[in-house]
């Protein structure tokens, strides 16, 4: 077993079962047993990468150099999380940072521009644009490698190109040219080290909150031309680097951008927030399906959800059993999306980390918070296939993943109602009678800030069937060595 502080993760072969929203059909009364059908031979999604959930790091709180006294190093915490991918530069602020200043001798991040007196940036930079207490790109890569990360995501910040004259002060000369040259140099640095690097061109540029940010609004044509220029500089330096476009907020953004950039990109970025917020993913999928581009692009391009959680922007979210369970479900919904490949929880350590906000995965000392614990479970137990699940009640969630070689099957069942419910599970095609391992992620109340992962008595499965009582606190895992 793996031990994450006092938090245990079992190390068995698995298939996950959490919720199949798309095929839910009401089959019982509100208080009667809920029938769940698992169809392990019906593949919903194949070839999932191992441990595909990482974190969008807030690099102003992640550096071991600047926080040397924390209980766990950043690499140790990332190992607890178990993901094989991470994302750099947090999000919005990453759109105002360049990895190095000319002549780009090595990693040394700077602001590209700033608004004098604007509080959002004031805590993070000095008068010359150097960043305070930030993890630079070299440390970001080294820390990830020490944690076993394979795929690194990083934002090429472009908002300085559209900074409103008079509202912003530029630190770099000729923003487009300098950012393009910097991206090429950064790609060359990665090529020399053989890194698997995924560059996002900007962050949420189609959100167009220009009035609040005092930026000239990005329009699809301009964003596309900037993307092509930067991508070609990256590819000239490192042909194996991946370049992606972001979007999903504006309804027709991807429809207008994709036809202009398809020859120069490799993936699409979408962000998904709240327990059921799939709008960005849906828009990316829809635009790809109807785009007039070669079929190979539609088939090969993944969607990478570089920001996602049950956090609802503008609303406080606790980091407790209730919200962690919603976050677990949020990730399961994303994992069932056909094109989604990698995901990154937003974020590791926000500015209010001491308050245990739902925006945070770790404490300042590097311990996993409830939000992080449930993602460690996904990374530990997700196998290469998601399979079909049907559940008979909208409050009972279920997802399924399996190992096709060993036929291992693990079921995760979550009750989002207010009272305990009985479920009956039938694994179609199975006639085996066996004992299955049984674990639960639970606590003393919905707002328990220290939920635990507990071993329960084994579950007897007869001819592929069993029954369980589900508490509304957390979720249950039933692990079968083979179905």
GROMACS .gro file of C-alpha atoms in nm:
model
  483
    1UNK     CA    1   0.000   0.000   0.000
    2UNK     CA    2   0.098   0.361  -0.052
    3UNK     CA    3   0.086   0.587   0.251
    4UNK     CA    4   0.001   0.955   0.193
    5UNK     CA    5   0.049   1.092   0.545
    6UNK     CA    6  -0.241   0.922   0.728
    7UNK     CA    7  -0.418   0.865   0.397
    8UNK     CA    8  -0.401   0.516   0.248
    9UNK     CA    9  -0.434   0.422  -0.118
   10UNK     CA   10  -0.466   0.049  -0.198
   11UNK     CA   11  -0.249  -0.080  -0.483
   12UNK     CA   12  -0.469  -0.334  -0.662
   13UNK     CA   13  -0.550  -0.371  -1.030
   14UNK     CA   14  -0.870  -0.185  -1.099
   15UNK     CA   15  -1.164  -0.055  -1.303
   16UNK     CA   16  -1.352   0.247  -1.177
   17UNK     CA   17  -1.722   0.298  -1.162
   18UNK     CA   18  -1.857   0.642  -1.073
   19UNK     CA   19  -2.143   0.807  -1.262
   20UNK     CA   20  -2.297   0.760  -1.601
   21UNK     CA   21  -2.503   1.076  -1.641
   22UNK     CA   22  -2.565   1.033  -2.011
   23UNK     CA   23  -2.757   0.708  -1.979
   24UNK     CA   24  -2.938   0.751  -1.647
   25UNK     CA   25  -3.297   0.625  -1.646
   26UNK     CA   26  -3.532   0.632  -1.350
   27UNK     CA   27  -3.602   0.271  -1.252
   28UNK     CA   28  -3.709   0.282  -0.889
   29UNK     CA   29  -3.888   0.485  -0.630
   30UNK     CA   30  -3.715   0.759  -0.438
   31UNK     CA   31  -3.654   0.525  -0.143
   32UNK     CA   32  -3.624   0.193  -0.326
   33UNK     CA   33  -3.308   0.014  -0.440
   34UNK     CA   34  -3.128   0.177  -0.731
   35UNK     CA   35  -3.030  -0.064  -1.007
   36UNK     CA   36  -2.680  -0.016  -1.153
   37UNK     CA   37  -2.575  -0.205  -1.464
   38UNK     CA   38  -2.206  -0.243  -1.549
   39UNK     CA   39  -2.126  -0.346  -1.906
   40UNK     CA   40  -1.750  -0.412  -1.902
   41UNK     CA   41  -1.736  -0.523  -2.266
   42UNK     CA   42  -1.883  -0.194  -2.391
   43UNK     CA   43  -1.588   0.044  -2.416
   44UNK     CA   44  -1.674   0.409  -2.358
   45UNK     CA   45  -1.315   0.525  -2.394
   46UNK     CA   46  -0.992   0.342  -2.472
   47UNK     CA   47  -0.619   0.408  -2.438
   48UNK     CA   48  -0.627   0.642  -2.140
   49UNK     CA   49  -0.278   0.747  -2.034
   50UNK     CA   50  -0.154   0.634  -1.696
   51UNK     CA   51  -0.214   0.874  -1.407
   52UNK     CA   52  -0.350   1.158  -1.626
   53UNK     CA   53  -0.454   1.405  -1.353
   54UNK     CA   54  -0.205   1.669  -1.243
   55UNK     CA   55  -0.220   2.013  -1.090
   56UNK     CA   56  -0.203   2.362  -1.232
   57UNK     CA   57   0.079   2.491  -1.016
   58UNK     CA   58   0.077   2.836  -0.861
   59UNK     CA   59   0.447   2.896  -0.904
   60UNK     CA   60   0.449   3.178  -0.646
   61UNK     CA   61   0.386   2.921  -0.371
   62UNK     CA   62   0.551   2.609  -0.513
   63UNK     CA   63   0.924   2.679  -0.494
   64UNK     CA   64   1.124   2.483  -0.239
   65UNK     CA   65   1.396   2.749  -0.264
   66UNK     CA   66   1.161   3.013  -0.125
   67UNK     CA   67   0.972   2.785   0.116
   68UNK     CA   68   1.251   2.563   0.252
   69UNK     CA   69   1.086   2.480   0.584
   70UNK     CA   70   0.770   2.309   0.462
   71UNK     CA   71   0.712   1.955   0.580
   72UNK     CA   72   0.712   1.802   0.231
   73UNK     CA   73   0.901   1.919  -0.074
   74UNK     CA   74   0.703   2.000  -0.386
   75UNK     CA   75   0.830   1.681  -0.550
   76UNK     CA   76   0.716   1.474  -0.250
   77UNK     CA   77   0.369   1.628  -0.267
   78UNK     CA   78   0.343   1.565  -0.641
   79UNK     CA   79   0.440   1.202  -0.579
   80UNK     CA   80   0.155   1.177  -0.326
   81UNK     CA   81  -0.082   1.307  -0.593
   82UNK     CA   82   0.050   1.045  -0.832
   83UNK     CA   83  -0.010   1.230  -1.161
   84UNK     CA   84   0.229   1.198  -1.452
   85UNK     CA   85   0.156   1.552  -1.576
   86UNK     CA   86   0.166   1.905  -1.434
   87UNK     CA   87   0.088   2.251  -1.568
   88UNK     CA   88   0.298   2.560  -1.506
   89UNK     CA   89   0.215   2.925  -1.434
   90UNK     CA   90  -0.122   2.889  -1.256
   91UNK     CA   91  -0.351   3.053  -1.512
   92UNK     CA   92  -0.436   3.417  -1.566
   93UNK     CA   93  -0.112   3.562  -1.430
   94UNK     CA   94   0.079   3.323  -1.657
   95UNK     CA   95  -0.051   3.524  -1.951
   96UNK     CA   96   0.167   3.817  -1.838
   97UNK     CA   97   0.494   3.630  -1.785
   98UNK     CA   98   0.779   3.547  -2.020
   99UNK     CA   99   1.010   3.261  -1.933
  100UNK     CA  100   1.326   3.469  -1.975
  101UNK     CA  101   1.436   3.813  -2.091
  102UNK     CA  102   1.653   3.870  -2.399
  103UNK     CA  103   1.903   3.725  -2.482
  104UNK     CA  104   1.717   3.426  -2.329
  105UNK     CA  105   2.026   3.266  -2.180
  106UNK     CA  106   1.821   3.041  -1.951
  107UNK     CA  107   1.512   3.022  -1.728
  108UNK     CA  108   1.457   3.354  -1.553
  109UNK     CA  109   1.088   3.455  -1.556
  110UNK     CA  110   0.982   3.820  -1.580
  111UNK     CA  111   0.660   4.008  -1.616
  112UNK     CA  112   0.593   4.125  -1.970
  113UNK     CA  113   0.381   4.422  -1.858
  114UNK     CA  114   0.195   4.547  -1.552
  115UNK     CA  115  -0.062   4.796  -1.431
  116UNK     CA  116   0.087   5.034  -1.174
  117UNK     CA  117  -0.084   4.990  -0.840
  118UNK     CA  118  -0.299   4.698  -0.946
  119UNK     CA  119  -0.332   4.473  -0.640
  120UNK     CA  120  -0.353   4.145  -0.828
  121UNK     CA  121   0.012   4.169  -0.928
  122UNK     CA  122   0.161   4.379  -0.651
  123UNK     CA  123   0.249   4.087  -0.424
  124UNK     CA  124   0.437   3.904  -0.696
  125UNK     CA  125   0.681   4.139  -0.870
  126UNK     CA  126   0.952   4.396  -0.814
  127UNK     CA  127   0.978   4.733  -0.988
  128UNK     CA  128   1.204   4.587  -1.260
  129UNK     CA  129   0.956   4.313  -1.344
  130UNK     CA  130   1.144   4.032  -1.172
  131UNK     CA  131   0.920   3.795  -0.981
  132UNK     CA  132   0.921   3.747  -0.606
  133UNK     CA  133   0.951   3.394  -0.466
  134UNK     CA  134   0.860   3.234  -0.797
  135UNK     CA  135   0.965   2.888  -0.909
  136UNK     CA  136   1.150   2.941  -1.237
  137UNK     CA  137   1.110   2.714  -1.536
  138UNK     CA  138   1.422   2.512  -1.455
  139UNK     CA  139   1.303   2.433  -1.104
  140UNK     CA  140   0.955   2.356  -1.237
  141UNK     CA  141   1.099   2.093  -1.472
  142UNK     CA  142   1.345   1.949  -1.217
  143UNK     CA  143   1.076   1.921  -0.949
  144UNK     CA  144   0.838   1.748  -1.187
  145UNK     CA  145   1.105   1.504  -1.301
  146UNK     CA  146   1.189   1.421  -0.939
  147UNK     CA  147   0.819   1.340  -0.890
  148UNK     CA  148   0.804   1.111  -1.196
  149UNK     CA  149   0.617   1.356  -1.422
  150UNK     CA  150   0.638   1.281  -1.795
  151UNK     CA  151   0.426   1.551  -1.962
  152UNK     CA  152   0.481   1.920  -1.882
  153UNK     CA  153   0.232   2.192  -1.977
  154UNK     CA  154   0.327   2.561  -1.981
  155UNK     CA  155   0.159   2.883  -2.084
  156UNK     CA  156   0.315   3.108  -2.346
  157UNK     CA  157   0.179   3.437  -2.210
  158UNK     CA  158   0.052   3.669  -2.484
  159UNK     CA  159  -0.166   3.934  -2.316
  160UNK     CA  160   0.113   4.194  -2.328
  161UNK     CA  161   0.046   4.204  -2.704
  162UNK     CA  162  -0.301   4.343  -2.633
  163UNK     CA  163  -0.222   4.560  -2.331
  164UNK     CA  164  -0.413   4.888  -2.347
  165UNK     CA  165  -0.170   5.181  -2.396
  166UNK     CA  166  -0.184   5.414  -2.099
  167UNK     CA  167  -0.329   5.147  -1.872
  168UNK     CA  168  -0.034   4.908  -1.875
  169UNK     CA  169   0.343   4.958  -1.867
  170UNK     CA  170   0.549   4.727  -2.084
  171UNK     CA  171   0.869   4.569  -1.951
  172UNK     CA  172   0.967   4.388  -2.268
  173UNK     CA  173   1.031   4.565  -2.601
  174UNK     CA  174   0.813   4.484  -2.904
  175UNK     CA  175   0.586   4.235  -2.725
  176UNK     CA  176   0.495   4.008  -3.018
  177UNK     CA  177   0.849   3.978  -3.147
  178UNK     CA  178   0.999   3.931  -2.800
  179UNK     CA  179   0.742   3.673  -2.688
  180UNK     CA  180   0.789   3.481  -3.014
  181UNK     CA  181   1.167   3.478  -2.978
  182UNK     CA  182   1.135   3.377  -2.613
  183UNK     CA  183   0.903   3.087  -2.700
  184UNK     CA  184   1.154   2.961  -2.956
  185UNK     CA  185   1.438   2.983  -2.703
  186UNK     CA  186   1.229   2.805  -2.440
  187UNK     CA  187   1.147   2.527  -2.687
  188UNK     CA  188   1.517   2.493  -2.773
  189UNK     CA  189   1.598   2.459  -2.400
  190UNK     CA  190   1.338   2.179  -2.377
  191UNK     CA  191   1.467   2.009  -2.692
  192UNK     CA  192   1.819   1.995  -2.547
  193UNK     CA  193   1.677   1.802  -2.251
  194UNK     CA  194   1.439   1.578  -2.445
  195UNK     CA  195   1.131   1.699  -2.255
  196UNK     CA  196   0.772   1.616  -2.343
  197UNK     CA  197   0.645   1.971  -2.342
  198UNK     CA  198   0.296   2.102  -2.425
  199UNK     CA  199   0.278   2.478  -2.485
  200UNK     CA  200  -0.056   2.655  -2.441
  201UNK     CA  201  -0.078   2.975  -2.643
  202UNK     CA  202  -0.225   3.214  -2.388
  203UNK     CA  203  -0.480   3.151  -2.116
  204UNK     CA  204  -0.857   3.197  -2.156
  205UNK     CA  205  -0.805   3.461  -2.425
  206UNK     CA  206  -1.159   3.420  -2.553
  207UNK     CA  207  -1.305   3.509  -2.212
  208UNK     CA  208  -1.252   3.869  -2.321
  209UNK     CA  209  -1.284   4.039  -1.983
  210UNK     CA  210  -1.097   4.327  -2.143
  211UNK     CA  211  -1.297   4.603  -1.975
  212UNK     CA  212  -1.203   4.475  -1.631
  213UNK     CA  213  -0.845   4.392  -1.729
  214UNK     CA  214  -0.798   4.704  -1.943
  215UNK     CA  215  -0.686   4.492  -2.236
  216UNK     CA  216  -0.786   4.524  -2.596
  217UNK     CA  217  -1.016   4.231  -2.657
  218UNK     CA  218  -0.878   3.932  -2.838
  219UNK     CA  219  -1.059   3.848  -3.160
  220UNK     CA  220  -1.026   3.509  -3.332
  221UNK     CA  221  -0.834   3.641  -3.635
  222UNK     CA  222  -0.568   3.815  -3.425
  223UNK     CA  223  -0.535   3.527  -3.181
  224UNK     CA  224  -0.497   3.285  -3.474
  225UNK     CA  225  -0.223   3.492  -3.641
  226UNK     CA  226  -0.031   3.520  -3.311
  227UNK     CA  227  -0.068   3.145  -3.253
  228UNK     CA  228   0.070   3.059  -3.597
  229UNK     CA  229   0.370   3.290  -3.556
  230UNK     CA  230   0.461   3.159  -3.210
  231UNK     CA  231   0.395   2.795  -3.301
  232UNK     CA  232   0.627   2.812  -3.600
  233UNK     CA  233   0.904   2.955  -3.381
  234UNK     CA  234   0.852   2.672  -3.132
  235UNK     CA  235   0.844   2.402  -3.399
  236UNK     CA  236   1.154   2.539  -3.571
  237UNK     CA  237   1.342   2.499  -3.243
  238UNK     CA  238   1.180   2.173  -3.130
  239UNK     CA  239   0.962   1.990  -3.385
  240UNK     CA  240   0.843   1.737  -3.123
  241UNK     CA  241   0.702   2.007  -2.892
  242UNK     CA  242   0.322   2.020  -2.873
  243UNK     CA  243   0.138   2.348  -2.929
  244UNK     CA  244  -0.226   2.405  -2.836
  245UNK     CA  245  -0.495   2.671  -2.862
  246UNK     CA  246  -0.718   2.772  -2.572
  247UNK     CA  247  -1.086   2.861  -2.569
  248UNK     CA  248  -1.430   2.731  -2.489
  249UNK     CA  249  -1.587   3.038  -2.328
  250UNK     CA  250  -1.698   3.227  -2.640
  251UNK     CA  251  -1.951   3.021  -2.834
  252UNK     CA  252  -1.794   3.042  -3.181
  253UNK     CA  253  -1.430   3.097  -3.084
  254UNK     CA  254  -1.299   2.754  -3.182
  255UNK     CA  255  -1.509   2.755  -3.500
  256UNK     CA  256  -1.324   3.065  -3.617
  257UNK     CA  257  -0.975   2.982  -3.487
  258UNK     CA  258  -0.931   2.614  -3.580
  259UNK     CA  259  -0.952   2.655  -3.962
  260UNK     CA  260  -0.679   2.922  -3.945
  261UNK     CA  261  -0.431   2.733  -3.725
  262UNK     CA  262  -0.487   2.362  -3.786
  263UNK     CA  263  -0.157   2.312  -3.970
  264UNK     CA  264   0.038   2.455  -3.675
  265UNK     CA  265  -0.118   2.301  -3.363
  266UNK     CA  266  -0.141   1.962  -3.193
  267UNK     CA  267  -0.411   1.988  -2.924
  268UNK     CA  268  -0.698   2.197  -2.790
  269UNK     CA  269  -0.726   2.341  -2.438
  270UNK     CA  270  -1.056   2.370  -2.251
  271UNK     CA  271  -1.135   2.462  -1.890
  272UNK     CA  272  -1.416   2.295  -1.694
  273UNK     CA  273  -1.543   2.420  -1.359
  274UNK     CA  274  -1.828   2.337  -1.117
  275UNK     CA  275  -1.973   1.989  -1.065
  276UNK     CA  276  -2.138   1.979  -1.409
  277UNK     CA  277  -1.967   2.255  -1.611
  278UNK     CA  278  -1.874   2.086  -1.938
  279UNK     CA  279  -1.934   2.385  -2.166
  280UNK     CA  280  -1.572   2.434  -2.269
  281UNK     CA  281  -1.524   2.066  -2.347
  282UNK     CA  282  -1.853   2.050  -2.536
  283UNK     CA  283  -1.763   2.354  -2.749
  284UNK     CA  284  -1.419   2.212  -2.828
  285UNK     CA  285  -1.567   1.875  -2.928
  286UNK     CA  286  -1.843   2.032  -3.135
  287UNK     CA  287  -1.609   2.268  -3.318
  288UNK     CA  288  -1.364   1.988  -3.397
  289UNK     CA  289  -1.642   1.766  -3.531
  290UNK     CA  290  -1.774   2.028  -3.772
  291UNK     CA  291  -1.445   2.193  -3.872
  292UNK     CA  292  -1.334   2.171  -4.236
  293UNK     CA  293  -0.997   2.018  -4.152
  294UNK     CA  294  -0.842   1.677  -4.228
  295UNK     CA  295  -1.000   1.382  -4.047
  296UNK     CA  296  -0.665   1.285  -3.900
  297UNK     CA  297  -0.667   1.607  -3.694
  298UNK     CA  298  -1.013   1.533  -3.559
  299UNK     CA  299  -0.904   1.181  -3.470
  300UNK     CA  300  -0.560   1.260  -3.328
  301UNK     CA  301  -0.596   1.593  -3.148
  302UNK     CA  302  -0.664   1.550  -2.776
  303UNK     CA  303  -0.849   1.797  -2.556
  304UNK     CA  304  -0.639   1.884  -2.252
  305UNK     CA  305  -0.842   2.026  -1.964
  306UNK     CA  306  -0.566   2.234  -1.806
  307UNK     CA  307  -0.795   2.387  -1.543
  308UNK     CA  308  -1.078   2.196  -1.377
  309UNK     CA  309  -1.236   2.143  -1.035
  310UNK     CA  310  -1.567   2.170  -0.855
  311UNK     CA  311  -1.474   2.531  -0.776
  312UNK     CA  312  -1.736   2.776  -0.898
  313UNK     CA  313  -1.578   3.112  -0.989
  314UNK     CA  314  -1.721   3.389  -0.776
  315UNK     CA  315  -1.845   3.151  -0.506
  316UNK     CA  316  -1.659   3.022  -0.200
  317UNK     CA  317  -1.593   2.648  -0.204
  318UNK     CA  318  -1.484   2.457   0.104
  319UNK     CA  319  -1.209   2.197   0.099
  320UNK     CA  320  -1.404   1.926   0.277
  321UNK     CA  321  -1.563   1.587   0.228
  322UNK     CA  322  -1.865   1.721   0.038
  323UNK     CA  323  -1.669   1.931  -0.211
  324UNK     CA  324  -1.395   1.671  -0.251
  325UNK     CA  325  -1.658   1.416  -0.348
  326UNK     CA  326  -1.799   1.660  -0.604
  327UNK     CA  327  -1.447   1.709  -0.734
  328UNK     CA  328  -1.402   1.332  -0.764
  329UNK     CA  329  -1.723   1.320  -0.970
  330UNK     CA  330  -1.613   1.623  -1.177
  331UNK     CA  331  -1.296   1.438  -1.279
  332UNK     CA  332  -1.488   1.122  -1.359
  333UNK     CA  333  -1.721   1.314  -1.590
  334UNK     CA  334  -1.419   1.461  -1.769
  335UNK     CA  335  -1.251   1.121  -1.799
  336UNK     CA  336  -1.553   0.984  -1.984
  337UNK     CA  337  -1.522   1.254  -2.253
  338UNK     CA  338  -1.382   1.080  -2.565
  339UNK     CA  339  -1.113   1.335  -2.659
  340UNK     CA  340  -1.002   1.438  -2.308
  341UNK     CA  341  -0.648   1.314  -2.240
  342UNK     CA  342  -0.490   1.512  -1.954
  343UNK     CA  343  -0.644   1.719  -1.676
  344UNK     CA  344  -0.501   1.965  -1.425
  345UNK     CA  345  -0.674   2.059  -1.102
  346UNK     CA  346  -0.678   2.433  -1.041
  347UNK     CA  347  -0.467   2.501  -0.836
  348UNK     CA  348  -0.201   2.366  -0.598
  349UNK     CA  349  -0.170   2.659  -0.360
  350UNK     CA  350  -0.375   2.976  -0.403
  351UNK     CA  351  -0.313   3.303  -0.220
  352UNK     CA  352  -0.569   3.205   0.045
  353UNK     CA  353  -0.408   2.868   0.109
  354UNK     CA  354  -0.424   2.912   0.486
  355UNK     CA  355  -0.806   2.914   0.460
  356UNK     CA  356  -0.818   2.566   0.304
  357UNK     CA  357  -1.014   2.699   0.006
  358UNK     CA  358  -1.156   2.453  -0.244
  359UNK     CA  359  -0.915   2.605  -0.495
  360UNK     CA  360  -0.624   2.429  -0.327
  361UNK     CA  361  -0.491   2.076  -0.352
  362UNK     CA  362  -0.210   2.105  -0.096
  363UNK     CA  363  -0.147   2.282   0.230
  364UNK     CA  364   0.143   2.524   0.250
  365UNK     CA  365   0.337   2.241   0.418
  366UNK     CA  366   0.276   2.011   0.123
  367UNK     CA  367   0.014   1.777   0.272
  368UNK     CA  368  -0.273   1.669   0.050
  369UNK     CA  369  -0.602   1.843   0.124
  370UNK     CA  370  -0.932   1.657   0.062
  371UNK     CA  371  -0.938   1.787  -0.299
  372UNK     CA  372  -0.597   1.632  -0.358
  373UNK     CA  373  -0.672   1.305  -0.183
  374UNK     CA  374  -0.956   1.214  -0.419
  375UNK     CA  375  -0.740   1.284  -0.724
  376UNK     CA  376  -0.472   1.054  -0.584
  377UNK     CA  377  -0.741   0.784  -0.581
  378UNK     CA  378  -0.821   0.846  -0.951
  379UNK     CA  379  -0.452   0.835  -1.045
  380UNK     CA  380  -0.400   0.517  -0.844
  381UNK     CA  381  -0.695   0.324  -0.984
  382UNK     CA  382  -0.769   0.452  -1.333
  383UNK     CA  383  -0.689   0.192  -1.596
  384UNK     CA  384  -0.670   0.215  -1.974
  385UNK     CA  385  -1.043   0.175  -2.048
  386UNK     CA  386  -1.362   0.341  -1.931
  387UNK     CA  387  -1.661   0.111  -1.972
  388UNK     CA  388  -2.036   0.162  -1.988
  389UNK     CA  389  -2.240   0.207  -1.672
  390UNK     CA  390  -2.612   0.272  -1.636
  391UNK     CA  391  -2.759   0.393  -1.309
  392UNK     CA  392  -3.122   0.431  -1.216
  393UNK     CA  393  -3.117   0.753  -1.015
  394UNK     CA  394  -2.982   1.101  -1.082
  395UNK     CA  395  -2.835   1.125  -0.729
  396UNK     CA  396  -2.632   0.803  -0.764
  397UNK     CA  397  -2.310   0.849  -0.961
  398UNK     CA  398  -2.102   0.571  -1.112
  399UNK     CA  399  -1.799   0.542  -1.351
  400UNK     CA  400  -1.617   0.237  -1.479
  401UNK     CA  401  -1.262   0.164  -1.594
  402UNK     CA  402  -1.095  -0.169  -1.652
  403UNK     CA  403  -0.771  -0.343  -1.730
  404UNK     CA  404  -0.844  -0.542  -2.049
  405UNK     CA  405  -0.546  -0.775  -1.994
  406UNK     CA  406  -0.623  -0.880  -1.635
  407UNK     CA  407  -1.001  -0.809  -1.648
  408UNK     CA  408  -0.967  -0.634  -1.312
  409UNK     CA  409  -1.273  -0.426  -1.227
  410UNK     CA  410  -1.320  -0.160  -0.961
  411UNK     CA  411  -1.649   0.011  -0.888
  412UNK     CA  412  -1.681   0.356  -0.735
  413UNK     CA  413  -2.029   0.446  -0.612
  414UNK     CA  414  -2.127   0.792  -0.488
  415UNK     CA  415  -2.455   0.898  -0.332
  416UNK     CA  416  -2.515   1.272  -0.370
  417UNK     CA  417  -2.856   1.263  -0.198
  418UNK     CA  418  -2.936   1.357   0.160
  419UNK     CA  419  -3.014   1.009   0.291
  420UNK     CA  420  -2.866   0.661   0.264
  421UNK     CA  421  -2.970   0.459  -0.042
  422UNK     CA  422  -2.948   0.093  -0.131
  423UNK     CA  423  -2.801   0.000  -0.470
  424UNK     CA  424  -2.798  -0.332  -0.649
  425UNK     CA  425  -2.511  -0.380  -0.892
  426UNK     CA  426  -2.512  -0.627  -1.181
  427UNK     CA  427  -2.194  -0.689  -1.382
  428UNK     CA  428  -2.324  -0.809  -1.716
  429UNK     CA  429  -2.170  -1.129  -1.848
  430UNK     CA  430  -2.014  -1.228  -1.516
  431UNK     CA  431  -2.110  -1.554  -1.346
  432UNK     CA  432  -1.832  -1.551  -1.087
  433UNK     CA  433  -1.878  -1.571  -0.713
  434UNK     CA  434  -1.593  -1.406  -0.527
  435UNK     CA  435  -1.493  -1.163  -0.253
  436UNK     CA  436  -1.417  -0.808  -0.362
  437UNK     CA  437  -1.210  -0.555  -0.172
  438UNK     CA  438  -1.411  -0.266  -0.031
  439UNK     CA  439  -1.295   0.084   0.065
  440UNK     CA  440  -1.472   0.409   0.142
  441UNK     CA  441  -1.378   0.776   0.138
  442UNK     CA  442  -1.579   0.917   0.424
  443UNK     CA  443  -1.593   1.139   0.733
  444UNK     CA  444  -1.811   1.242   1.025
  445UNK     CA  445  -2.014   1.503   0.834
  446UNK     CA  446  -2.038   1.669   0.492
  447UNK     CA  447  -1.809   1.951   0.600
  448UNK     CA  448  -1.546   1.725   0.758
  449UNK     CA  449  -1.210   1.879   0.660
  450UNK     CA  450  -1.015   1.562   0.735
  451UNK     CA  451  -1.195   1.280   0.553
  452UNK     CA  452  -1.037   0.936   0.562
  453UNK     CA  453  -0.987   0.643   0.327
  454UNK     CA  454  -1.104   0.336   0.518
  455UNK     CA  455  -1.089  -0.039   0.456
  456UNK     CA  456  -1.428  -0.209   0.497
  457UNK     CA  457  -1.519  -0.580   0.509
  458UNK     CA  458  -1.498  -0.756   0.174
  459UNK     CA  459  -1.809  -0.762  -0.045
  460UNK     CA  460  -1.944  -1.099  -0.161
  461UNK     CA  461  -2.023  -1.093  -0.532
  462UNK     CA  462  -2.251  -1.376  -0.649
  463UNK     CA  463  -2.288  -1.441  -1.021
  464UNK     CA  464  -2.172  -1.085  -1.089
  465UNK     CA  465  -2.422  -0.924  -0.850
  466UNK     CA  466  -2.411  -0.757  -0.509
  467UNK     CA  467  -2.597  -0.497  -0.304
  468UNK     CA  468  -2.465  -0.204  -0.102
  469UNK     CA  469  -2.604   0.066   0.125
  470UNK     CA  470  -2.456   0.401   0.023
  471UNK     CA  471  -2.413   0.679   0.274
  472UNK     CA  472  -2.442   1.037   0.144
  473UNK     CA  473  -2.097   1.095   0.293
  474UNK     CA  474  -1.824   1.042   0.034
  475UNK     CA  475  -1.803   0.739  -0.198
  476UNK     CA  476  -1.735   0.365  -0.196
  477UNK     CA  477  -1.490   0.155  -0.395
  478UNK     CA  478  -1.555  -0.213  -0.468
  479UNK     CA  479  -1.252  -0.380  -0.629
  480UNK     CA  480  -1.279  -0.709  -0.817
  481UNK     CA  481  -0.957  -0.889  -0.921
  482UNK     CA  482  -1.143  -1.014  -1.230
  483UNK     CA  483  -1.503  -1.001  -1.337
   0.00000   0.00000   0.00000
